[in-house]
Amino acid sequence: MGEIHHAEYANFSSSDKREALEQVLQSYDALVEGQTNWVCNLSNASSLIWHAYQSLNVPVNWAGFYVLNPEVPGELILGPFQGKVACQTIKIGHGVCGTAVSQSETQVVPDVNKFPGHIACDGETQSEIVVPIISSNSSGEKTVQGVLDIDCLALQGFDSIDQEILEKIVNRIAQTCKW
Ligand code: SME
């Protein structure tokens, strides 16, 4: 890719959501070449996602990850993120994040106040999307490793386009990191 400064990957110019999120995917792929450390890769992924939504003028106030807590079974622990300080741990099955893990399914929440058990790390959040990170080993066994969580200050911040492309991004994340 020639001479490119790392920070330039965070430059997004498209006002089209699909294009901007596809650019996140391409940039993530370029950045993780030869790198499998999950802390490193999730850190850059949260930055790419944050800057993509800022450039689209979507009022995202938090973008980041919770991963399985190696010390406490049944619990997620805060991972790399962009935004304000957040809850450190979440029980699997609780909140939007814990539900995405227990159901192994993306949760698109147009109004967090209507989601039973929503955990409000920031009272200003109005909507969110949570995508489970599902890795599979050589024998095809699937394991949920954590979640991508994106929060928004507006109601209905996310739709099926976000879901479709974020699931692609998270799928790449699941495959490219050593968990
Ligand atoms: N709202 C999430 C908790 C994580 S924070 O929003 C960063 C939930 O209900 O799981």
PDB file of C-alpha atoms and ligand atoms in Angstrom:
ATOM      1  CA  MET A   1       0.000   0.000   0.000  1.00  0.00           C
ATOM      2  CA  GLY A   2       3.050   2.372  -0.364  1.00  0.00           C
ATOM      3  CA  GLU A   3       3.757   5.120   2.167  1.00  0.00           C
ATOM      4  CA  ILE A   4       0.678   5.623   4.289  1.00  0.00           C
ATOM      5  CA  HIS A   5       0.685   6.895   7.864  1.00  0.00           C
ATOM      6  CA  HIS A   6      -1.410   4.729  10.178  1.00  0.00           C
ATOM      7  CA  ALA A   7      -3.596   7.675  11.221  1.00  0.00           C
ATOM      8  CA  GLU A   8      -4.676   8.180   7.610  1.00  0.00           C
ATOM      9  CA  TYR A   9      -6.755   5.019   7.843  1.00  0.00           C
ATOM     10  CA  ALA A  10      -9.061   7.046  10.105  1.00  0.00           C
ATOM     11  CA  ASN A  11      -9.829   9.539   7.288  1.00  0.00           C
ATOM     12  CA  PHE A  12     -13.307   8.922   5.928  1.00  0.00           C
ATOM     13  CA  SER A  13     -14.783  11.095   3.209  1.00  0.00           C
ATOM     14  CA  SER A  14     -17.877   9.244   2.021  1.00  0.00           C
ATOM     15  CA  SER A  15     -21.261  10.415   3.257  1.00  0.00           C
ATOM     16  CA  ASP A  16     -22.724   7.063   2.227  1.00  0.00           C
ATOM     17  CA  LYS A  17     -23.025   4.694   5.186  1.00  0.00           C
ATOM     18  CA  ARG A  18     -22.481   1.517   3.208  1.00  0.00           C
ATOM     19  CA  GLU A  19     -19.343   2.939   1.574  1.00  0.00           C
ATOM     20  CA  ALA A  20     -17.899   4.251   4.835  1.00  0.00           C
ATOM     21  CA  LEU A  21     -18.459   0.948   6.646  1.00  0.00           C
ATOM     22  CA  GLU A  22     -17.022  -1.023   3.714  1.00  0.00           C
ATOM     23  CA  GLN A  23     -13.971   1.239   4.026  1.00  0.00           C
ATOM     24  CA  VAL A  24     -13.707   0.233   7.699  1.00  0.00           C
ATOM     25  CA  LEU A  25     -13.598  -3.396   6.582  1.00  0.00           C
ATOM     26  CA  GLN A  26     -10.878  -2.750   3.991  1.00  0.00           C
ATOM     27  CA  SER A  27      -8.804  -0.663   6.397  1.00  0.00           C
ATOM     28  CA  TYR A  28      -9.148  -3.277   9.124  1.00  0.00           C
ATOM     29  CA  ASP A  29      -7.903  -5.954   6.713  1.00  0.00           C
ATOM     30  CA  ALA A  30      -4.912  -3.835   5.723  1.00  0.00           C
ATOM     31  CA  LEU A  31      -4.031  -3.000   9.334  1.00  0.00           C
ATOM     32  CA  VAL A  32      -4.204  -6.551  10.714  1.00  0.00           C
ATOM     33  CA  GLU A  33      -1.971  -8.104   8.088  1.00  0.00           C
ATOM     34  CA  GLY A  34       0.513 -10.164  10.114  1.00  0.00           C
ATOM     35  CA  GLN A  35      -1.070  -9.103  13.420  1.00  0.00           C
ATOM     36  CA  THR A  36      -3.208 -11.460  15.513  1.00  0.00           C
ATOM     37  CA  ASN A  37      -3.115  -9.789  18.947  1.00  0.00           C
ATOM     38  CA  TRP A  38      -6.730  -9.059  19.905  1.00  0.00           C
ATOM     39  CA  VAL A  39      -5.946  -6.006  22.068  1.00  0.00           C
ATOM     40  CA  CYS A  40      -4.064  -4.441  19.185  1.00  0.00           C
ATOM     41  CA  ASN A  41      -6.637  -5.311  16.515  1.00  0.00           C
ATOM     42  CA  LEU A  42      -9.719  -4.385  18.567  1.00  0.00           C
ATOM     43  CA  SER A  43      -8.107  -1.058  19.484  1.00  0.00           C
ATOM     44  CA  ASN A  44      -7.646  -0.093  15.850  1.00  0.00           C
ATOM     45  CA  ALA A  45     -11.083  -1.497  14.935  1.00  0.00           C
ATOM     46  CA  SER A  46     -12.791   0.696  17.551  1.00  0.00           C
ATOM     47  CA  SER A  47     -10.959   3.739  16.201  1.00  0.00           C
ATOM     48  CA  LEU A  48     -11.949   2.982  12.594  1.00  0.00           C
ATOM     49  CA  ILE A  49     -15.599   2.462  13.561  1.00  0.00           C
ATOM     50  CA  TRP A  50     -15.682   5.604  15.708  1.00  0.00           C
ATOM     51  CA  HIS A  51     -14.221   7.801  12.948  1.00  0.00           C
ATOM     52  CA  ALA A  52     -16.491   6.302  10.272  1.00  0.00           C
ATOM     53  CA  TYR A  53     -19.634   7.197  12.255  1.00  0.00           C
ATOM     54  CA  GLN A  54     -18.294  10.655  13.174  1.00  0.00           C
ATOM     55  CA  SER A  55     -17.702  11.368   9.488  1.00  0.00           C
ATOM     56  CA  LEU A  56     -21.262  10.232   8.689  1.00  0.00           C
ATOM     57  CA  ASN A  57     -22.569  12.661  11.345  1.00  0.00           C
ATOM     58  CA  VAL A  58     -24.240   9.824  13.220  1.00  0.00           C
ATOM     59  CA  PRO A  59     -24.077  10.906  16.893  1.00  0.00           C
ATOM     60  CA  VAL A  60     -22.258   7.789  18.118  1.00  0.00           C
ATOM     61  CA  ASN A  61     -21.104   8.328  21.702  1.00  0.00           C
ATOM     62  CA  TRP A  62     -19.419   4.970  22.323  1.00  0.00           C
ATOM     63  CA  ALA A  63     -17.883   2.303  20.094  1.00  0.00           C
ATOM     64  CA  GLY A  64     -15.977  -0.626  21.477  1.00  0.00           C
ATOM     65  CA  PHE A  65     -15.726  -4.143  22.729  1.00  0.00           C
ATOM     66  CA  TYR A  66     -16.475  -6.403  25.675  1.00  0.00           C
ATOM     67  CA  VAL A  67     -14.692  -9.764  25.733  1.00  0.00           C
ATOM     68  CA  LEU A  68     -15.074 -12.955  27.812  1.00  0.00           C
ATOM     69  CA  ASN A  69     -13.529 -12.398  31.218  1.00  0.00           C
ATOM     70  CA  PRO A  70     -10.822 -15.068  31.545  1.00  0.00           C
ATOM     71  CA  GLU A  71     -10.971 -14.722  35.358  1.00  0.00           C
ATOM     72  CA  VAL A  72     -14.764 -14.967  35.807  1.00  0.00           C
ATOM     73  CA  PRO A  73     -16.812 -17.479  33.788  1.00  0.00           C
ATOM     74  CA  GLY A  74     -20.164 -16.115  32.618  1.00  0.00           C
ATOM     75  CA  GLU A  75     -18.925 -12.540  32.545  1.00  0.00           C
ATOM     76  CA  LEU A  76     -17.829 -10.017  29.932  1.00  0.00           C
ATOM     77  CA  ILE A  77     -15.098  -7.484  30.669  1.00  0.00           C
ATOM     78  CA  LEU A  78     -14.476  -4.106  29.055  1.00  0.00           C
ATOM     79  CA  GLY A  79     -12.108  -4.184  26.088  1.00  0.00           C
ATOM     80  CA  PRO A  80     -10.709  -1.519  23.741  1.00  0.00           C
ATOM     81  CA  PHE A  81     -13.135   1.343  22.994  1.00  0.00           C
ATOM     82  CA  GLN A  82     -13.610   4.977  21.962  1.00  0.00           C
ATOM     83  CA  GLY A  83     -15.822   7.263  24.025  1.00  0.00           C
ATOM     84  CA  LYS A  84     -16.502   7.909  27.690  1.00  0.00           C
ATOM     85  CA  VAL A  85     -15.607   5.618  30.609  1.00  0.00           C
ATOM     86  CA  ALA A  86     -17.923   2.556  30.676  1.00  0.00           C
ATOM     87  CA  CYS A  87     -19.129  -0.293  32.912  1.00  0.00           C
ATOM     88  CA  GLN A  88     -16.230  -2.698  33.547  1.00  0.00           C
ATOM     89  CA  THR A  89     -18.136  -5.985  33.613  1.00  0.00           C
ATOM     90  CA  ILE A  90     -21.449  -7.351  32.303  1.00  0.00           C
ATOM     91  CA  LYS A  91     -22.992 -10.736  33.170  1.00  0.00           C
ATOM     92  CA  ILE A  92     -23.751 -12.936  30.150  1.00  0.00           C
ATOM     93  CA  GLY A  93     -27.537 -12.871  29.655  1.00  0.00           C
ATOM     94  CA  HIS A  94     -27.805  -9.341  31.090  1.00  0.00           C
ATOM     95  CA  GLY A  95     -28.201  -6.060  29.219  1.00  0.00           C
ATOM     96  CA  VAL A  96     -27.954  -5.736  25.463  1.00  0.00           C
ATOM     97  CA  CYS A  97     -24.363  -6.987  25.394  1.00  0.00           C
ATOM     98  CA  GLY A  98     -25.001 -10.018  27.584  1.00  0.00           C
ATOM     99  CA  THR A  99     -28.121 -10.874  25.551  1.00  0.00           C
ATOM    100  CA  ALA A 100     -26.178 -10.758  22.262  1.00  0.00           C
ATOM    101  CA  VAL A 101     -23.777 -13.306  23.769  1.00  0.00           C
ATOM    102  CA  SER A 102     -26.402 -15.635  25.272  1.00  0.00           C
ATOM    103  CA  GLN A 103     -28.463 -15.607  22.044  1.00  0.00           C
ATOM    104  CA  SER A 104     -25.423 -15.507  19.691  1.00  0.00           C
ATOM    105  CA  GLU A 105     -27.341 -12.901  17.721  1.00  0.00           C
ATOM    106  CA  THR A 106     -27.013  -9.230  16.830  1.00  0.00           C
ATOM    107  CA  GLN A 107     -29.254  -6.928  18.866  1.00  0.00           C
ATOM    108  CA  VAL A 108     -30.476  -3.771  17.119  1.00  0.00           C
ATOM    109  CA  VAL A 109     -32.113  -1.611  19.786  1.00  0.00           C
ATOM    110  CA  PRO A 110     -33.904   1.475  18.378  1.00  0.00           C
ATOM    111  CA  ASP A 111     -34.814   2.739  21.884  1.00  0.00           C
ATOM    112  CA  VAL A 112     -32.757   1.495  24.815  1.00  0.00           C
ATOM    113  CA  ASN A 113     -35.492   2.545  27.273  1.00  0.00           C
ATOM    114  CA  LYS A 114     -37.688  -0.169  25.785  1.00  0.00           C
ATOM    115  CA  PHE A 115     -35.091  -2.938  26.120  1.00  0.00           C
ATOM    116  CA  PRO A 116     -35.767  -4.864  29.340  1.00  0.00           C
ATOM    117  CA  GLY A 117     -32.580  -4.953  31.444  1.00  0.00           C
ATOM    118  CA  HIS A 118     -30.653  -2.450  29.348  1.00  0.00           C
ATOM    119  CA  ILE A 119     -27.522  -1.392  31.235  1.00  0.00           C
ATOM    120  CA  ALA A 120     -27.074   2.374  31.070  1.00  0.00           C
ATOM    121  CA  CYS A 121     -23.337   3.075  31.222  1.00  0.00           C
ATOM    122  CA  ASP A 122     -24.183   6.545  29.885  1.00  0.00           C
ATOM    123  CA  GLY A 123     -27.676   7.932  30.569  1.00  0.00           C
ATOM    124  CA  GLU A 124     -27.529   9.923  27.328  1.00  0.00           C
ATOM    125  CA  THR A 125     -27.492   6.829  25.098  1.00  0.00           C
ATOM    126  CA  GLN A 126     -30.784   6.407  23.187  1.00  0.00           C
ATOM    127  CA  SER A 127     -30.122   3.489  20.826  1.00  0.00           C
ATOM    128  CA  GLU A 128     -27.502   0.842  20.267  1.00  0.00           C
ATOM    129  CA  ILE A 129     -26.349  -2.122  18.222  1.00  0.00           C
ATOM    130  CA  VAL A 130     -24.465  -5.081  19.643  1.00  0.00           C
ATOM    131  CA  VAL A 131     -22.863  -7.741  17.424  1.00  0.00           C
ATOM    132  CA  PRO A 132     -21.486 -10.973  18.917  1.00  0.00           C
ATOM    133  CA  ILE A 133     -17.935 -11.990  17.945  1.00  0.00           C
ATOM    134  CA  ILE A 134     -18.135 -15.681  17.045  1.00  0.00           C
ATOM    135  CA  SER A 135     -14.915 -17.539  16.273  1.00  0.00           C
ATOM    136  CA  SER A 136     -14.687 -21.071  14.943  1.00  0.00           C
ATOM    137  CA  ASN A 137     -11.802 -23.502  15.352  1.00  0.00           C
ATOM    138  CA  SER A 138     -10.415 -25.962  12.801  1.00  0.00           C
ATOM    139  CA  SER A 139     -13.137 -28.506  13.607  1.00  0.00           C
ATOM    140  CA  GLY A 140     -15.833 -25.892  13.040  1.00  0.00           C
ATOM    141  CA  GLU A 141     -16.667 -25.473  16.752  1.00  0.00           C
ATOM    142  CA  LYS A 142     -18.093 -22.010  17.400  1.00  0.00           C
ATOM    143  CA  THR A 143     -17.329 -19.871  20.458  1.00  0.00           C
ATOM    144  CA  VAL A 144     -18.627 -16.394  21.294  1.00  0.00           C
ATOM    145  CA  GLN A 145     -15.526 -14.387  22.262  1.00  0.00           C
ATOM    146  CA  GLY A 146     -17.219 -11.088  23.076  1.00  0.00           C
ATOM    147  CA  VAL A 147     -19.210  -8.305  21.440  1.00  0.00           C
ATOM    148  CA  LEU A 148     -18.916  -5.113  19.456  1.00  0.00           C
ATOM    149  CA  ASP A 149     -21.149  -2.460  21.071  1.00  0.00           C
ATOM    150  CA  ILE A 150     -21.982   0.886  19.429  1.00  0.00           C
ATOM    151  CA  ASP A 151     -24.134   3.460  21.217  1.00  0.00           C
ATOM    152  CA  CYS A 152     -25.903   6.499  19.774  1.00  0.00           C
ATOM    153  CA  LEU A 153     -27.333   9.719  21.243  1.00  0.00           C
ATOM    154  CA  ALA A 154     -30.297   9.580  18.808  1.00  0.00           C
ATOM    155  CA  LEU A 155     -33.187   7.131  18.704  1.00  0.00           C
ATOM    156  CA  GLN A 156     -33.039   4.560  15.854  1.00  0.00           C
ATOM    157  CA  GLY A 157     -29.344   5.199  15.299  1.00  0.00           C
ATOM    158  CA  PHE A 158     -28.817   1.887  13.490  1.00  0.00           C
ATOM    159  CA  ASP A 159     -30.611  -0.094  10.792  1.00  0.00           C
ATOM    160  CA  SER A 160     -30.196  -3.210   8.658  1.00  0.00           C
ATOM    161  CA  ILE A 161     -27.296  -1.661   6.689  1.00  0.00           C
ATOM    162  CA  ASP A 162     -25.309  -1.162   9.895  1.00  0.00           C
ATOM    163  CA  GLN A 163     -26.173  -4.695  10.949  1.00  0.00           C
ATOM    164  CA  GLU A 164     -25.146  -6.224   7.620  1.00  0.00           C
ATOM    165  CA  ILE A 165     -21.753  -4.560   7.347  1.00  0.00           C
ATOM    166  CA  LEU A 166     -20.883  -4.587  11.056  1.00  0.00           C
ATOM    167  CA  GLU A 167     -21.517  -8.346  11.043  1.00  0.00           C
ATOM    168  CA  LYS A 168     -19.032  -8.641   8.147  1.00  0.00           C
ATOM    169  CA  ILE A 169     -16.483  -6.558  10.077  1.00  0.00           C
ATOM    170  CA  VAL A 170     -16.986  -8.569  13.262  1.00  0.00           C
ATOM    171  CA  ASN A 171     -16.676 -11.796  11.304  1.00  0.00           C
ATOM    172  CA  ARG A 172     -13.262 -10.614  10.049  1.00  0.00           C
ATOM    173  CA  ILE A 173     -12.332  -9.640  13.600  1.00  0.00           C
ATOM    174  CA  ALA A 174     -13.306 -13.108  14.846  1.00  0.00           C
ATOM    175  CA  GLN A 175     -11.147 -14.781  12.187  1.00  0.00           C
ATOM    176  CA  THR A 176      -8.077 -12.534  12.388  1.00  0.00           C
ATOM    177  CA  CYS A 177      -7.488 -12.433  16.169  1.00  0.00           C
ATOM    178  CA  LYS A 178      -5.922 -15.051  18.415  1.00  0.00           C
ATOM    179  CA  TRP A 179      -8.371 -15.372  21.325  1.00  0.00           C
TER     180      TRP A 179
HETATM  181  N1  SME B   1     -25.696  -0.689  27.162  1.00  0.00           N
HETATM  182  C1  SME B   1     -24.934  -1.905  27.257  1.00  0.00           C
HETATM  183  C2  SME B   1     -23.817  -1.790  28.268  1.00  0.00           C
HETATM  184  C3  SME B   1     -22.519  -1.339  27.690  1.00  0.00           C
HETATM  185  S1  SME B   1     -22.369   0.301  27.539  1.00  0.00           S
HETATM  186  O1  SME B   1     -23.477   0.914  26.872  1.00  0.00           O
HETATM  187  C4  SME B   1     -20.925   0.767  26.876  1.00  0.00           C
HETATM  188  C5  SME B   1     -25.829  -3.073  27.620  1.00  0.00           C
HETATM  189  O2  SME B   1     -27.009  -2.892  27.941  1.00  0.00           O
HETATM  190  O3  SME B   1     -25.340  -4.195  27.589  1.00  0.00           O
END
